[in-house]
Tab-separated table of C-alpha atoms and ligand atoms in Angstrom:
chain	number	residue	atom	x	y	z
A	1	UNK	CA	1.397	-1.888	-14.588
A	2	UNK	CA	-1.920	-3.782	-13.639
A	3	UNK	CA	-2.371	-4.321	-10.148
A	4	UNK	CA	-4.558	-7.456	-10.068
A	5	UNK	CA	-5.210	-6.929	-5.904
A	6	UNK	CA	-2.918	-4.858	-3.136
A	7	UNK	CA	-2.870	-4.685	0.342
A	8	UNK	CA	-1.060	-1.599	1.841
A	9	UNK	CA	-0.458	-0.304	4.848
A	10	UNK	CA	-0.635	3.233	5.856
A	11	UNK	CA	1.516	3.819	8.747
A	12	UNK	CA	0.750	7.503	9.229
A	13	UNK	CA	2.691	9.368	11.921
A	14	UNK	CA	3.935	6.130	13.618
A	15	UNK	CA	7.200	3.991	13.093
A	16	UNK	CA	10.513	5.871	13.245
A	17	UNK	CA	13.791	4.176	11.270
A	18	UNK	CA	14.686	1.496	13.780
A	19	UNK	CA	11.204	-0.004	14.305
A	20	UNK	CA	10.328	0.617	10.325
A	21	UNK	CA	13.209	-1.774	10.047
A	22	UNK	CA	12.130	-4.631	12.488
A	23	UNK	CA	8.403	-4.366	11.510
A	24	UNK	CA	9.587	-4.858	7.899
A	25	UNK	CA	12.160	-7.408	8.881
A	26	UNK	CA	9.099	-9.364	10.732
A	27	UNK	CA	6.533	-8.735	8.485
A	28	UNK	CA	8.304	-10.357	5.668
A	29	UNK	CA	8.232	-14.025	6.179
A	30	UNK	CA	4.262	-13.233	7.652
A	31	UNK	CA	3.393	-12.338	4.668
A	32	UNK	CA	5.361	-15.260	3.011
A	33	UNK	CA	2.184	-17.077	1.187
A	34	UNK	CA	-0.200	-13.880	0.790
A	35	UNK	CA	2.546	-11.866	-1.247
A	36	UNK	CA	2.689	-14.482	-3.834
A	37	UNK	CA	-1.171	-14.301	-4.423
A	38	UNK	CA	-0.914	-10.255	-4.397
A	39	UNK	CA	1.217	-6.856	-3.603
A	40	UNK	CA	1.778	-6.301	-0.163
A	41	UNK	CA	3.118	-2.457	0.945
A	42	UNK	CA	3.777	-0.247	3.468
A	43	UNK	CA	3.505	3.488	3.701
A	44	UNK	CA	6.023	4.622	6.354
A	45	UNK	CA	6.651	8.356	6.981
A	46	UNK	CA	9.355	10.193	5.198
A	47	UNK	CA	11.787	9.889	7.369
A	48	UNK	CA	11.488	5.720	7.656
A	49	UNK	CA	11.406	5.108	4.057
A	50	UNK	CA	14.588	4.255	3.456
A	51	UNK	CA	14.971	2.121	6.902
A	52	UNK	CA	12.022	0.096	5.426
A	53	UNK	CA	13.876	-0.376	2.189
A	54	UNK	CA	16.868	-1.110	4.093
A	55	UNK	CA	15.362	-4.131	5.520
A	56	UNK	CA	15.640	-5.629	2.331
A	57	UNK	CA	12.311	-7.649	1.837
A	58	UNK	CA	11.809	-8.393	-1.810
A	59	UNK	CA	7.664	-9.813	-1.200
A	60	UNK	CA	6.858	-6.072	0.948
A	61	UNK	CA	7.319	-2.844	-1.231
A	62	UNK	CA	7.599	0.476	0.320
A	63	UNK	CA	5.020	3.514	-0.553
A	64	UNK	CA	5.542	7.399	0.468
A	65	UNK	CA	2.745	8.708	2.052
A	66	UNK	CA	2.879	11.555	-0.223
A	67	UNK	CA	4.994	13.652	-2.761
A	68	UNK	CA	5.204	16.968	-4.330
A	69	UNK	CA	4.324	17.885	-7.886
A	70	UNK	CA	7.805	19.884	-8.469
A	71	UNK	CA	10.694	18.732	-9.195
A	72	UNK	CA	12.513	21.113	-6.614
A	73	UNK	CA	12.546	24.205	-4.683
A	74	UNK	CA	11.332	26.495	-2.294
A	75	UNK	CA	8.618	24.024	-0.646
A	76	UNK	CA	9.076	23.800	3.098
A	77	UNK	CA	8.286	20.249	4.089
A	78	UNK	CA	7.764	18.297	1.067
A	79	UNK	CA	9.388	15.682	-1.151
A	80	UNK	CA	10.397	15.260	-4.540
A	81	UNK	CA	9.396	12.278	-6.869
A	82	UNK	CA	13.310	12.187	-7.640
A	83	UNK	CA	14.551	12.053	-4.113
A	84	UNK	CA	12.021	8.956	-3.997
A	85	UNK	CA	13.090	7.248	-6.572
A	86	UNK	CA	16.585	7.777	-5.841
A	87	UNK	CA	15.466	6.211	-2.154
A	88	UNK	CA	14.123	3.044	-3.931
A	89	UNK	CA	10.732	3.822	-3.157
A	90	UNK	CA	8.309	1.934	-5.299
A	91	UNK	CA	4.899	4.195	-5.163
A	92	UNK	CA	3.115	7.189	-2.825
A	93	UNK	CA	-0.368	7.817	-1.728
A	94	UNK	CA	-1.602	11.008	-2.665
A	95	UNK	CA	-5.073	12.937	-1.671
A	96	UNK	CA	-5.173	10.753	1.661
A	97	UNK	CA	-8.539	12.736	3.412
A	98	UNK	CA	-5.926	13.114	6.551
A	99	UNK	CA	-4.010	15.738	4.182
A	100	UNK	CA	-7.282	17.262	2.446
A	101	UNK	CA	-8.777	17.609	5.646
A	102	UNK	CA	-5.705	18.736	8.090
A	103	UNK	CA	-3.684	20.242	5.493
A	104	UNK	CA	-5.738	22.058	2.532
A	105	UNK	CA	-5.402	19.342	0.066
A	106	UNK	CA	-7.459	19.777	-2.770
A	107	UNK	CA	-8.705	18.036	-5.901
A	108	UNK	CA	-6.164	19.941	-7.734
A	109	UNK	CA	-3.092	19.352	-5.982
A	110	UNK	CA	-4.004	15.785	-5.409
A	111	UNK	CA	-3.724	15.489	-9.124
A	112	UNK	CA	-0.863	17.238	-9.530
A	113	UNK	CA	0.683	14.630	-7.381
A	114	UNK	CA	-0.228	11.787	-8.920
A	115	UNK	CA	0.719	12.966	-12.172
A	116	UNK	CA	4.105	14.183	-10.954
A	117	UNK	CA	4.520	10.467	-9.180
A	118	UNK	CA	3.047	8.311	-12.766
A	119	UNK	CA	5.460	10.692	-14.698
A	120	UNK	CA	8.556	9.885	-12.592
A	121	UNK	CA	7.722	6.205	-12.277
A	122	UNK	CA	6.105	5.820	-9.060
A	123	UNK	CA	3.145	3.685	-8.708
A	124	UNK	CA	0.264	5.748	-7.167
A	125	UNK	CA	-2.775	5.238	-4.902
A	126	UNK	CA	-4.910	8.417	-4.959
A	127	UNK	CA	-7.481	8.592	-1.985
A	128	UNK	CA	-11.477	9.660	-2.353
A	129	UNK	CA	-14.056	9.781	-0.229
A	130	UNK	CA	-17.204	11.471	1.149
A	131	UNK	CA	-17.653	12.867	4.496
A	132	UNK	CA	-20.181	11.646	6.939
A	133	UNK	CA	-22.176	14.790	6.509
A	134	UNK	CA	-21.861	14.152	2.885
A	135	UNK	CA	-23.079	10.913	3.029
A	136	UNK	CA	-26.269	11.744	5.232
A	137	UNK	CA	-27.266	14.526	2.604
A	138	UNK	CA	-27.406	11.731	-0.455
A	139	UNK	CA	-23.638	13.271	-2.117
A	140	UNK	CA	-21.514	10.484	-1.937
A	141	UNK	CA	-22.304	9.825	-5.853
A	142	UNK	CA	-21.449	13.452	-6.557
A	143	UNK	CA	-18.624	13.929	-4.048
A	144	UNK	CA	-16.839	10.860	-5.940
A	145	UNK	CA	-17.642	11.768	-9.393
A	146	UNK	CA	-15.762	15.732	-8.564
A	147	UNK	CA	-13.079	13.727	-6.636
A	148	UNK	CA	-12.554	10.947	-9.334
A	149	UNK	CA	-12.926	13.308	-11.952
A	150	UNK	CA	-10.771	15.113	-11.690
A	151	UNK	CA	-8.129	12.278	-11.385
A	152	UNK	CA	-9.598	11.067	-14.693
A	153	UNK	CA	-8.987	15.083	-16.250
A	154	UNK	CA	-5.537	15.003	-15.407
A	155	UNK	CA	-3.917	11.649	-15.984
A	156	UNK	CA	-2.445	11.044	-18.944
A	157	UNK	CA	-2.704	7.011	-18.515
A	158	UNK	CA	-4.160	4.848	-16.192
A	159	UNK	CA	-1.115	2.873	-15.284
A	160	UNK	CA	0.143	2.439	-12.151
A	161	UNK	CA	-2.710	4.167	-10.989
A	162	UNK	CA	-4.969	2.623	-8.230
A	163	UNK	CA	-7.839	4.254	-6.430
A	164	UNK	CA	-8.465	3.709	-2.758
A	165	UNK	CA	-12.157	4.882	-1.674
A	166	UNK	CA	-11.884	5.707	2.074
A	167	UNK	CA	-15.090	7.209	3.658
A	168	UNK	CA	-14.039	10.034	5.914
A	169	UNK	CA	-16.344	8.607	8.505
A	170	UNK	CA	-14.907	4.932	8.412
A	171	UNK	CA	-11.400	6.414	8.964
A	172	UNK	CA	-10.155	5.555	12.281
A	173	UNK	CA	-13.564	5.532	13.598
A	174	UNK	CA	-14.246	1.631	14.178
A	175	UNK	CA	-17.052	2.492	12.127
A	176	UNK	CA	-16.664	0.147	8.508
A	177	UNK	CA	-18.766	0.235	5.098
A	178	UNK	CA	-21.080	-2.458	4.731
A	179	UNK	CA	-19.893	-4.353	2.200
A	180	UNK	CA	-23.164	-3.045	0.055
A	181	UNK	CA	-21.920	0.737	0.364
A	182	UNK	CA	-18.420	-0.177	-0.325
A	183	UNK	CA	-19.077	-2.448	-3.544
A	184	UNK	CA	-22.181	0.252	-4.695
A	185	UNK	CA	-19.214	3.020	-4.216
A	186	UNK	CA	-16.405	1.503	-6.007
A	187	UNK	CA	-18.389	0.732	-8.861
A	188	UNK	CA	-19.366	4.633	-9.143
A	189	UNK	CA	-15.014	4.802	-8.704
A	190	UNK	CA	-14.479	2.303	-12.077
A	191	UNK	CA	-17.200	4.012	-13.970
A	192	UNK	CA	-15.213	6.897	-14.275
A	193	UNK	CA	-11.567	5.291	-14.161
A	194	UNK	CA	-11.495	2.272	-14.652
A	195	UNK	CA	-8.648	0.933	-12.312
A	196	UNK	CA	-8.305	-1.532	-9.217
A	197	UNK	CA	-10.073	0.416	-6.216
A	198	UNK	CA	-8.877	-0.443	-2.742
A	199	UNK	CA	-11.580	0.140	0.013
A	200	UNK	CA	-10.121	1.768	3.258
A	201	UNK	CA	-11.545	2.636	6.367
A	202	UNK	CA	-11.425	0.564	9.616
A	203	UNK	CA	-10.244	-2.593	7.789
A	204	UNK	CA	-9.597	-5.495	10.366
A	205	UNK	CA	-8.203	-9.223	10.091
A	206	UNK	CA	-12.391	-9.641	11.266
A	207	UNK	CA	-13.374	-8.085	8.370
A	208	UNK	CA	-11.158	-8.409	5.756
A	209	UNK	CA	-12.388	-11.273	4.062
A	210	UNK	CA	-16.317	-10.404	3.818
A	211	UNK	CA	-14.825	-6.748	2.238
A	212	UNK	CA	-12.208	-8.378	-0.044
A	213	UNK	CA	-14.588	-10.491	-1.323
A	214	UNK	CA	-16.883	-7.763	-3.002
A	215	UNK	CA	-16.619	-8.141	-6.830
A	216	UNK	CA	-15.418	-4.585	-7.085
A	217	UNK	CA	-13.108	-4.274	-4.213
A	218	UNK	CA	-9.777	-5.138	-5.249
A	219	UNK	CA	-7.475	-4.668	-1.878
A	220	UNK	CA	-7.475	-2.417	0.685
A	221	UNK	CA	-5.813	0.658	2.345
A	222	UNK	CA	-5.356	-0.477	6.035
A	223	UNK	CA	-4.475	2.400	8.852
A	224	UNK	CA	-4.849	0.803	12.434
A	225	UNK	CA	-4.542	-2.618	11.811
A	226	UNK	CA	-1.605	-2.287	9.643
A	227	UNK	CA	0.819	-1.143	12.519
A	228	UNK	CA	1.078	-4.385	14.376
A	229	UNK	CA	2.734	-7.479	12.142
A	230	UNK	CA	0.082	-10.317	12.667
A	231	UNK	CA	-2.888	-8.147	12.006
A	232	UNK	CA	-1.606	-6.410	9.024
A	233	UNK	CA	-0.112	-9.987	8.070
A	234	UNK	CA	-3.688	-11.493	8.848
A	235	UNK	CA	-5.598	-8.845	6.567
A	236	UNK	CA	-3.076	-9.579	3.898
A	237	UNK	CA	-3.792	-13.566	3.878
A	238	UNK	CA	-7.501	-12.455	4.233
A	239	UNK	CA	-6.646	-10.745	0.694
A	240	UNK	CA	-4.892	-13.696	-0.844
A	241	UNK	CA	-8.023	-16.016	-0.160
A	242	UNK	CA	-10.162	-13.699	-1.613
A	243	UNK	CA	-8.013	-13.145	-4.767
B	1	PEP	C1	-6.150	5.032	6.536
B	1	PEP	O1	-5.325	5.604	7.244
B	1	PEP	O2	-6.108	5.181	5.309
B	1	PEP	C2	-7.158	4.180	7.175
B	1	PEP	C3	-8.040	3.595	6.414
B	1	PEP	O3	-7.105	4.072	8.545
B	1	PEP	P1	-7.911	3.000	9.454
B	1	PEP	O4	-7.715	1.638	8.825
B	1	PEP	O5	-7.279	3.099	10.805
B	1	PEP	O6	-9.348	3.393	9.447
């Protein structure tokens, strides 16, 4: 599937069942107009997925945050692509930096997430991005082109596959791209896949627009802004008017 622009909402370790349901439930008719111009999701944690679903709002689909590469077994803490799909669950993140950098993530098992997810049916959005250190030494180029590679190495097709570059330093910092770094970054992103890139990190209703409106930036991954219904709803019609 071709994602022609997405907004999605990473709710990270917030939102248990009952409010997953009455965020959805509210979020719904905000995002009335936007979700006809593009996707609109949310990424609750495990345990709020199918609450979210529950709510039963056909214009907001519902994202894991992330899934295991078997099918089943011994793996303490993790989820299987079936038991998403069986949930209803439309897509996962995978590679977010918050699991490369607090829980040994790696280029490798990133991939072998998403191509667990694409092969079971699930629409993915793998993370990238460079560090701040990274940055300051001149390797964002290289960081993306080992973290993007090796994306490109293992998937077997680029559907359902989006990209979301999030720099490290952006992520719940306050601190944003320009829209020059994010625009010079996603365009190193589509050289070597070439599928819709999401820019994440620090996205606000205030900046939305000037981000969305980059010729290479086709959504974003929103952490913050997306917990509370009119500013996730406001970055989402920021989205439509850019699309
Ligand atoms: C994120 O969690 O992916 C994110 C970009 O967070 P924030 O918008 O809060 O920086």
């Amino acid at each position: 599937m071709a994602i022609a622009s997405l907004i999605a909402g990473n709710w990270k370790m917030f939102k248990g069942p009952a409010e997953a349901t009455s965020f959805v439930s509210a979020l719904s008719p905000a995002v009335a107009a936007a979700a006809n111009e593009l996707d609109v999701v949310v990424c609750p944690p495990p345990v709020s997925l199918g609450a979210a679903l529950q709510a039963g709002a056909a214009n907001v689909q519902v994202f894991a945050q992330n899934v295991h590469w078997a099918e089943a077994g011994a793996f303490t803490g993790e989820v299987s692509v079936s038991m998403l799909v069986e949930l209803g669950v439309a897509g996962t993140l995978v590679g977010h930096s918050e699991r490369r950098q607090l829980f040994g993530e790696t280029d490798e098992t990133t991939a072998a997430r998403m191509v667990a997810a694409r092969a079971g049916g699930l629409q993915v959005i793998a993370c990238v991005g460079e560090l701040e250190a990274e940055r300051e030494a001149g390797e964002t180029e290289a960081v993306l082109e080992r973290q993007v590679g090796a994306l490109a190495d293992a998937a077997d097709d680029l559907d359902g596959l989006v990209v979301a570059y999030e720099p490290v330093w952006a992520i719940g910092t306050g601190r944003v791209a320009t829209v020059e770094q994010a625009q010079e970054a996603h365009a190193v992103v589509r050289r070597i896949l070439p599928v819709p890139v999401l820019y994440g990190g620090s996205v606000k209703p205030d900046n939305a627009h000037e981000l969305l409106g980059m010729p290479d930036v086709d959504g974003a991954l929103v952490g913050g802004a997306s917990l509370d219904v009119a500013s996730f709803a406001a970055v989402c019609a920021a989205g439509a008017r850019s699309s």
